[in-house]
Tab-separated table of C-alpha atoms and ligand atoms in Angstrom:
chain	number	residue	atom	x	y	z
A	1	MET	CA	130.424	75.191	101.165
A	2	SER	CA	127.702	77.772	101.815
A	3	VAL	CA	127.300	80.136	104.814
A	4	ALA	CA	123.910	80.304	106.250
A	5	TYR	CA	122.033	81.986	109.038
A	6	GLY	CA	119.392	80.028	110.907
A	7	PHE	CA	118.448	78.315	114.136
A	8	SER	CA	119.916	75.228	115.792
A	9	GLU	CA	116.740	74.370	117.639
A	10	TYR	CA	113.113	75.643	118.056
A	11	GLY	CA	112.934	78.755	120.211
A	12	GLY	CA	113.660	82.425	120.526
A	13	PRO	CA	116.349	84.603	118.843
A	14	GLU	CA	119.022	83.036	121.086
A	15	THR	CA	118.780	79.928	118.766
A	16	GLN	CA	120.009	81.951	115.819
A	17	GLN	CA	123.452	81.398	114.530
A	18	PHE	CA	125.567	81.474	111.359
A	19	PHE	CA	126.760	77.959	110.284
A	20	ASP	CA	128.464	76.336	107.315
A	21	CYS	CA	126.570	73.821	105.179
A	22	PRO	CA	127.238	72.174	101.838
A	23	ALA	CA	125.928	74.136	98.870
A	24	PRO	CA	122.754	72.316	97.842
A	25	ALA	CA	122.636	70.465	94.609
A	26	PRO	CA	119.527	71.309	92.332
A	27	GLY	CA	117.198	68.438	91.629
A	28	PRO	CA	115.001	67.931	88.589
A	29	GLY	CA	112.968	71.183	87.978
A	30	GLN	CA	115.204	73.090	90.510
A	31	LEU	CA	117.456	76.119	90.270
A	32	LEU	CA	120.616	76.667	92.432
A	33	VAL	CA	120.511	80.461	93.037
A	34	ALA	CA	123.468	82.544	94.088
A	35	VAL	CA	121.640	84.864	96.433
A	36	ARG	CA	121.803	88.638	96.142
A	37	ALA	CA	118.946	89.468	98.422
A	38	ALA	CA	116.648	87.689	100.717
A	39	GLY	CA	113.342	89.050	101.992
A	40	VAL	CA	112.577	88.975	105.734
A	41	ASN	CA	109.019	88.106	106.959
A	42	PRO	CA	107.191	87.366	110.204
A	43	ALA	CA	106.969	83.788	108.978
A	44	ASP	CA	110.634	83.326	109.597
A	45	TRP	CA	110.547	83.856	113.239
A	46	LYS	CA	107.283	81.817	113.479
A	47	VAL	CA	109.013	78.855	111.920
A	48	ARG	CA	111.942	79.293	114.193
A	49	GLU	CA	109.674	79.276	117.179
A	50	GLY	CA	108.127	75.973	115.968
A	51	THR	CA	104.677	77.049	115.835
A	52	ARG	CA	104.510	76.013	112.267
A	53	ARG	CA	106.380	72.722	112.475
A	54	ASP	CA	103.200	70.943	111.062
A	55	THR	CA	103.089	72.924	107.997
A	56	VAL	CA	106.794	73.966	107.451
A	57	PRO	CA	108.811	70.937	108.654
A	58	VAL	CA	112.528	71.634	108.868
A	59	ILE	CA	115.713	69.745	109.572
A	60	LEU	CA	117.884	71.306	112.251
A	61	PRO	CA	120.008	73.308	111.967
A	62	ALA	CA	117.608	75.139	109.564
A	63	VAL	CA	118.184	78.240	107.350
A	64	LEU	CA	115.833	81.138	107.991
A	65	GLY	CA	113.914	82.834	105.255
A	66	ARG	CA	111.544	81.808	102.392
A	67	GLU	CA	112.152	84.125	99.490
A	68	VAL	CA	115.324	85.286	97.546
A	69	ALA	CA	116.535	87.038	94.429
A	70	GLY	CA	119.896	86.266	92.838
A	71	VAL	CA	121.524	84.730	89.724
A	72	VAL	CA	121.182	81.077	88.540
A	73	ALA	CA	124.329	79.197	89.421
A	74	GLU	CA	123.289	75.748	88.360
A	75	VAL	CA	120.240	74.210	86.938
A	76	GLY	CA	118.779	70.620	87.592
A	77	LEU	CA	117.562	68.241	85.100
A	78	ARG	CA	114.565	69.087	82.877
A	79	VAL	CA	115.005	72.929	83.401
A	80	THR	CA	114.514	74.513	80.075
A	81	LYS	CA	113.175	77.965	80.892
A	82	PHE	CA	116.073	79.210	82.846
A	83	ALA	CA	119.856	79.090	82.204
A	84	VAL	CA	122.938	79.759	84.370
A	85	GLY	CA	123.535	83.513	84.706
A	86	ASP	CA	119.817	84.459	84.597
A	87	PRO	CA	118.714	86.979	87.242
A	88	VAL	CA	115.649	85.307	89.087
A	89	PHE	CA	113.590	85.492	92.123
A	90	GLY	CA	111.290	83.298	93.852
A	91	ALA	CA	110.098	81.303	96.853
A	92	THR	CA	112.789	78.808	98.313
A	93	ALA	CA	112.163	75.110	97.801
A	94	SER	CA	110.547	73.087	100.658
A	95	GLY	CA	113.314	72.549	103.342
A	96	TYR	CA	115.586	75.323	102.105
A	97	GLY	CA	115.922	78.866	103.390
A	98	GLY	CA	116.741	82.245	102.066
A	99	TYR	CA	119.339	83.727	104.520
A	100	THR	CA	122.298	82.007	102.738
A	101	ASP	CA	124.653	82.700	99.743
A	102	HIS	CA	123.194	79.712	97.747
A	103	THR	CA	119.716	78.119	97.970
A	104	LEU	CA	117.384	76.006	95.842
A	105	VAL	CA	114.215	77.422	94.091
A	106	ASN	CA	111.861	75.296	92.099
A	107	THR	CA	111.168	76.558	88.648
A	108	ALA	CA	107.468	76.446	89.203
A	109	SER	CA	107.838	79.101	91.913
A	110	ALA	CA	110.609	81.191	90.103
A	111	ALA	CA	110.443	84.140	87.694
A	112	ARG	CA	113.002	86.229	85.678
A	113	LYS	CA	113.916	89.431	87.322
A	114	PRO	CA	113.410	92.355	84.913
A	115	PRO	CA	116.450	94.420	84.472
A	116	THR	CA	114.974	97.532	85.933
A	117	VAL	CA	113.752	95.737	89.208
A	118	SER	CA	116.428	95.686	91.832
A	119	PHE	CA	117.372	92.428	93.505
A	120	ALA	CA	116.234	93.788	96.787
A	121	ASP	CA	112.756	94.765	95.500
A	122	ALA	CA	112.453	91.299	93.736
A	123	ALA	CA	113.319	89.389	96.784
A	124	THR	CA	110.383	90.761	98.578
A	125	LEU	CA	107.687	89.875	96.136
A	126	PRO	CA	106.895	86.056	96.697
A	127	VAL	CA	105.692	86.347	100.305
A	128	ALA	CA	104.248	89.886	101.030
A	129	ALA	CA	103.255	91.150	97.579
A	130	GLY	CA	102.342	87.627	96.552
A	131	THR	CA	99.917	87.310	99.577
A	132	ALA	CA	98.340	90.688	98.849
A	133	TYR	CA	97.940	89.679	95.241
A	134	ASP	CA	96.249	86.414	96.103
A	135	ALA	CA	93.968	88.206	98.518
A	136	MET	CA	92.800	90.753	96.033
A	137	ASN	CA	92.042	87.980	93.422
A	138	MET	CA	90.070	86.143	96.056
A	139	LEU	CA	88.066	89.256	97.046
A	140	GLY	CA	87.380	90.180	93.330
A	141	LEU	CA	86.198	93.637	94.113
A	142	ALA	CA	84.868	95.904	91.517
A	143	PRO	CA	86.210	99.443	90.923
A	144	GLY	CA	84.804	101.835	93.441
A	145	ALA	CA	84.433	99.125	96.126
A	146	ARG	CA	85.576	99.953	99.717
A	147	LEU	CA	88.083	97.883	101.236
A	148	LEU	CA	89.508	98.052	104.871
A	149	VAL	CA	93.091	96.856	105.214
A	150	VAL	CA	94.069	96.294	108.784
A	151	GLY	CA	97.785	96.524	109.308
A	152	ALA	CA	98.192	98.776	106.271
A	153	GLY	CA	101.814	99.900	106.944
A	154	GLY	CA	103.594	96.740	106.975
A	155	GLY	CA	104.969	94.585	104.200
A	156	VAL	CA	101.684	92.858	103.124
A	157	GLY	CA	99.854	96.125	103.797
A	158	VAL	CA	101.884	98.496	101.473
A	159	ALA	CA	101.519	95.958	98.597
A	160	ALA	CA	97.761	95.502	99.183
A	161	LEU	CA	97.053	99.253	99.171
A	162	GLN	CA	98.906	99.496	95.803
A	163	LEU	CA	97.292	96.457	94.172
A	164	ALA	CA	93.951	97.678	95.316
A	165	ALA	CA	94.553	101.268	93.954
A	166	ALA	CA	95.600	99.670	90.548
A	167	ARG	CA	92.062	98.165	90.459
A	168	GLU	CA	90.482	101.557	91.399
A	169	ILE	CA	89.325	100.133	94.745
A	170	THR	CA	88.869	102.705	97.565
A	171	VAL	CA	90.998	101.778	100.424
A	172	LEU	CA	90.831	102.586	104.101
A	173	GLY	CA	94.165	101.734	105.639
A	174	VAL	CA	94.284	100.913	109.488
A	175	ALA	CA	97.728	101.659	110.897
A	176	SER	CA	99.350	103.404	113.892
A	177	ALA	CA	100.099	107.226	113.463
A	178	SER	CA	103.702	106.434	112.627
A	179	LYS	CA	102.596	104.962	109.381
A	180	ARG	CA	99.947	107.480	108.542
A	181	GLU	CA	102.251	109.140	105.887
A	182	VAL	CA	103.042	105.941	104.173
A	183	VAL	CA	99.304	104.904	104.047
A	184	GLU	CA	98.150	108.253	102.669
A	185	SER	CA	101.065	108.471	100.135
A	186	LEU	CA	99.689	105.158	98.688
A	187	GLY	CA	96.325	106.876	98.050
A	188	ALA	CA	94.387	105.308	101.033
A	189	THR	CA	92.468	107.018	103.677
A	190	TRP	CA	94.276	106.499	107.008
A	191	VAL	CA	92.357	105.126	110.003
A	192	ALA	CA	94.069	104.904	113.395
A	193	SER	CA	94.580	101.609	114.726
A	194	GLY	CA	93.615	100.659	118.331
A	195	ILE	CA	90.424	100.102	120.386
A	196	GLY	CA	87.424	101.987	118.825
A	197	LEU	CA	88.425	101.030	115.276
A	198	ALA	CA	84.851	100.284	114.086
A	199	ASP	CA	83.654	103.663	115.311
A	200	ARG	CA	86.346	105.444	113.195
A	201	VAL	CA	85.303	103.818	109.980
A	202	SER	CA	82.527	105.800	108.416
A	203	GLY	CA	79.834	103.784	106.802
A	204	GLN	CA	80.140	100.093	105.881
A	205	VAL	CA	82.915	98.650	103.703
A	206	ASP	CA	82.561	95.863	101.028
A	207	ALA	CA	85.542	93.857	102.256
A	208	VAL	CA	88.153	93.491	105.004
A	209	PHE	CA	91.761	92.352	104.518
A	210	ASP	CA	93.134	91.742	108.029
A	211	LEU	CA	96.815	91.341	108.683
A	212	VAL	CA	96.670	91.603	112.447
A	213	GLY	CA	93.972	89.320	113.984
A	214	GLY	CA	92.800	89.728	117.634
A	215	ASP	CA	90.679	92.667	118.702
A	216	ALA	CA	91.531	94.520	115.358
A	217	LEU	CA	89.942	91.827	113.414
A	218	THR	CA	86.889	91.479	115.663
A	219	GLU	CA	86.366	95.205	115.355
A	220	ALA	CA	86.955	95.356	111.615
A	221	ALA	CA	84.378	92.565	111.050
A	222	GLN	CA	81.754	94.933	112.532
A	223	THR	CA	82.291	97.249	109.541
A	224	VAL	CA	81.344	94.868	106.658
A	225	ALA	CA	77.871	93.743	105.712
A	226	ASN	CA	79.015	90.482	104.155
A	227	PRO	CA	81.132	88.234	106.477
A	228	ALA	CA	82.212	86.167	103.536
A	229	ALA	CA	84.104	89.233	102.325
A	230	ILE	CA	86.510	89.054	105.337
A	231	ILE	CA	90.003	87.702	104.591
A	232	SER	CA	92.624	87.414	107.321
A	233	ILE	CA	96.232	86.358	107.436
A	234	GLY	CA	96.610	87.763	111.022
A	235	ASP	CA	94.260	85.000	112.255
A	236	PRO	CA	92.593	82.864	109.458
A	237	LEU	CA	90.853	80.601	111.969
A	238	ALA	CA	89.166	83.559	113.610
A	239	ALA	CA	88.318	84.886	110.191
A	240	ARG	CA	86.483	81.437	109.445
A	241	ASP	CA	84.651	81.724	112.724
A	242	LEU	CA	83.304	85.111	111.423
A	243	GLY	CA	82.265	83.719	108.069
A	244	GLY	CA	85.299	84.686	106.203
A	245	SER	CA	88.511	82.923	105.301
A	246	GLY	CA	92.279	82.961	105.102
A	247	VAL	CA	94.280	83.488	101.895
A	248	GLU	CA	94.795	80.685	99.558
A	249	ARG	CA	98.450	81.172	98.335
A	250	LYS	CA	99.501	80.728	94.806
A	251	ARG	CA	103.170	80.695	94.547
A	252	THR	CA	103.490	80.388	90.883
A	253	SER	CA	105.926	81.693	88.325
A	254	ALA	CA	103.091	83.503	86.519
A	255	VAL	CA	102.010	85.430	89.569
A	256	PHE	CA	105.548	86.259	90.533
A	257	ALA	CA	106.245	87.521	86.852
A	258	GLU	CA	103.190	89.635	86.887
A	259	LEU	CA	104.237	91.229	90.232
A	260	ALA	CA	107.685	91.965	88.902
A	261	GLU	CA	106.106	93.603	85.826
A	262	LEU	CA	103.997	95.710	87.977
A	263	VAL	CA	107.135	96.823	89.844
A	264	ALA	CA	108.894	97.544	86.522
A	265	ALA	CA	106.016	99.571	85.478
A	266	GLY	CA	105.917	101.782	88.605
A	267	THR	CA	102.684	100.394	89.636
A	268	LEU	CA	103.964	98.550	92.766
A	269	ASP	CA	106.747	99.691	95.124
A	270	PRO	CA	107.460	97.012	97.719
A	271	ARG	CA	108.751	99.905	99.925
A	272	VAL	CA	111.990	98.336	101.077
A	273	ALA	CA	112.549	100.339	104.292
A	274	HIS	CA	115.388	98.413	105.990
A	275	ARG	CA	118.364	97.005	104.287
A	276	PHE	CA	120.835	94.864	106.246
A	277	SER	CA	124.127	93.138	105.160
A	278	PHE	CA	124.218	89.358	105.468
A	279	GLU	CA	126.428	89.776	108.619
A	280	ARG	CA	123.612	91.562	110.251
A	281	ALA	CA	120.815	89.017	109.421
A	282	GLY	CA	119.896	88.749	113.112
A	283	ASP	CA	119.225	92.430	113.320
A	284	ALA	CA	116.978	92.276	110.146
A	285	LEU	CA	114.868	89.629	111.649
A	286	ALA	CA	114.630	91.590	115.050
A	287	VAL	CA	113.147	94.474	113.134
A	288	VAL	CA	110.385	92.183	111.768
A	289	GLU	CA	109.965	90.425	114.975
A	290	SER	CA	109.167	93.712	116.774
A	291	GLY	CA	105.922	93.530	115.077
A	292	HIS	CA	106.092	97.142	113.948
A	293	ALA	CA	108.176	97.133	110.756
A	294	GLY	CA	107.178	99.764	108.138
A	295	GLY	CA	107.306	98.430	104.535
A	296	LYS	CA	109.817	95.573	103.751
A	297	VAL	CA	113.073	94.413	105.378
A	298	VAL	CA	115.721	92.883	103.121
A	299	ILE	CA	119.114	91.166	103.657
A	300	GLU	CA	121.643	91.952	100.956
A	301	PHE	CA	124.627	89.855	99.976
A	302	GLY	CA	128.143	91.000	98.951
B	401	NAP	N1	99.342	83.272	105.208
B	401	NAP	C1	100.311	83.913	104.511
B	401	NAP	O1	100.589	83.439	103.485
B	401	NAP	C2	101.021	85.114	105.072
B	401	NAP	C3	101.895	85.801	104.227
B	401	NAP	C4	102.451	86.861	104.631
B	401	NAP	C5	102.188	87.328	105.881
B	401	NAP	N2	101.348	86.668	106.712
B	401	NAP	C6	101.073	87.140	108.134
B	401	NAP	O2	100.518	88.396	108.078
B	401	NAP	C7	100.861	89.270	109.110
B	401	NAP	C8	101.401	90.591	108.599
B	401	NAP	O3	102.589	90.263	107.739
B	401	NAP	P1	103.559	91.501	107.290
B	401	NAP	O4	104.733	90.966	106.369
B	401	NAP	O5	102.737	92.606	106.644
B	401	NAP	O6	104.084	92.001	108.665
B	401	NAP	P2	105.001	93.420	109.086
B	401	NAP	O7	105.624	93.818	107.808
B	401	NAP	O8	105.725	93.030	110.281
B	401	NAP	O9	103.951	94.463	109.417
B	401	NAP	C9	103.021	94.226	110.562
B	401	NAP	C10	102.203	95.535	110.731
B	401	NAP	O10	101.081	95.334	111.470
B	401	NAP	C11	100.843	96.540	112.215
B	401	NAP	N3	100.098	96.272	113.274
B	401	NAP	C12	100.450	95.668	114.492
B	401	NAP	N4	99.322	95.691	115.240
B	401	NAP	C13	98.454	96.461	114.656
B	401	NAP	C14	97.051	96.798	115.026
B	401	NAP	N5	96.475	96.399	116.305
B	401	NAP	N6	96.289	97.545	114.124
B	401	NAP	C15	96.791	97.852	112.985
B	401	NAP	N7	98.004	97.565	112.596
B	401	NAP	C16	98.879	96.822	113.415
B	401	NAP	C17	102.288	97.146	112.355
B	401	NAP	O11	102.195	98.450	112.329
B	401	NAP	P3	102.205	99.514	113.660
B	401	NAP	O12	103.506	99.278	114.365
B	401	NAP	O13	102.134	100.822	113.156
B	401	NAP	O14	101.101	99.014	114.440
B	401	NAP	C18	102.990	96.673	111.141
B	401	NAP	O15	102.993	97.708	110.028
B	401	NAP	C19	101.891	88.408	109.872
B	401	NAP	O16	101.232	87.881	110.921
B	401	NAP	C20	102.407	87.393	108.904
B	401	NAP	O17	102.833	86.249	109.448
B	401	NAP	C21	100.845	85.595	106.348
């Protein structure tokens, strides 16, 4: 049996609970992973609330979480690139969560964890850093271009700032004063969040990566000459109305492996700011659900 933390019905945090479930059996092309760390993301509580039931269908009770790092405990048929005992990380297979001691990962969305990268860091890469990576590729900005990142101090934001810096892109990071230090430590120019954002951005930017939506996106859009260069994961529909787009996600082994190499090389630090034991999984999600997490939140096992 596995122990999992999830939700028994769609709703608020009161639906969250620990429960026992049979350890899943890996199908063809799948890995059973003994989880050492699970990343915590806003998507987790959004799935719990049921607002994503069209795109992320679950069977109740459902296990929370979408990304893990751990050790391969079993391989399914036709798995040739991974073996039992390999340290790996990746996105959990459809219908399986991350806040549990054992879960399934498709080999197509798994990568080997380099020895110098911690399980905690690796567990954060598929969702936040992966999204930032996909956005940077979509924007395709040249060195010296100016990029405005709105929501720069959160999980996706800190990854975006570092990936942009590695491409020699000049970044303006919009965040509250509490996150000024982290934004500046990542080489970006800090811009205070809140009403009047557009006035605080000097000159025009070449692109906007918005992680917040609402008024922040509306104001950020005023700072860019080319609306097609607006990408939002805070409100992709609003971005489309403005002439921009959401992020097209690529959850591939190749992308994850590249991100892990960037961490190993010291180019990318996911900035794990909060670590919780599995017993405190609910507290971990509450930090993210507050909407003001700085850096990444991780649940660690045993
Ligand atoms: N489509 C995808 O594939 C995808 C993938 C990952 C994430 N997302 C979405 O992207 C969003 C961000 O994710 P995340 O993991 O970075 O979240 P996070 O770690 O919780 O960070 C959210 C950040 O937003 C900041 N923020 C809140 N209101 C703001 C405002 N008005 N102006 C500027 N910053 C503001 C918060 O900082 P302060 O407290 O300092 O304001 C916080 O640092 C979430 O909605 C998430 O669901 C989508």
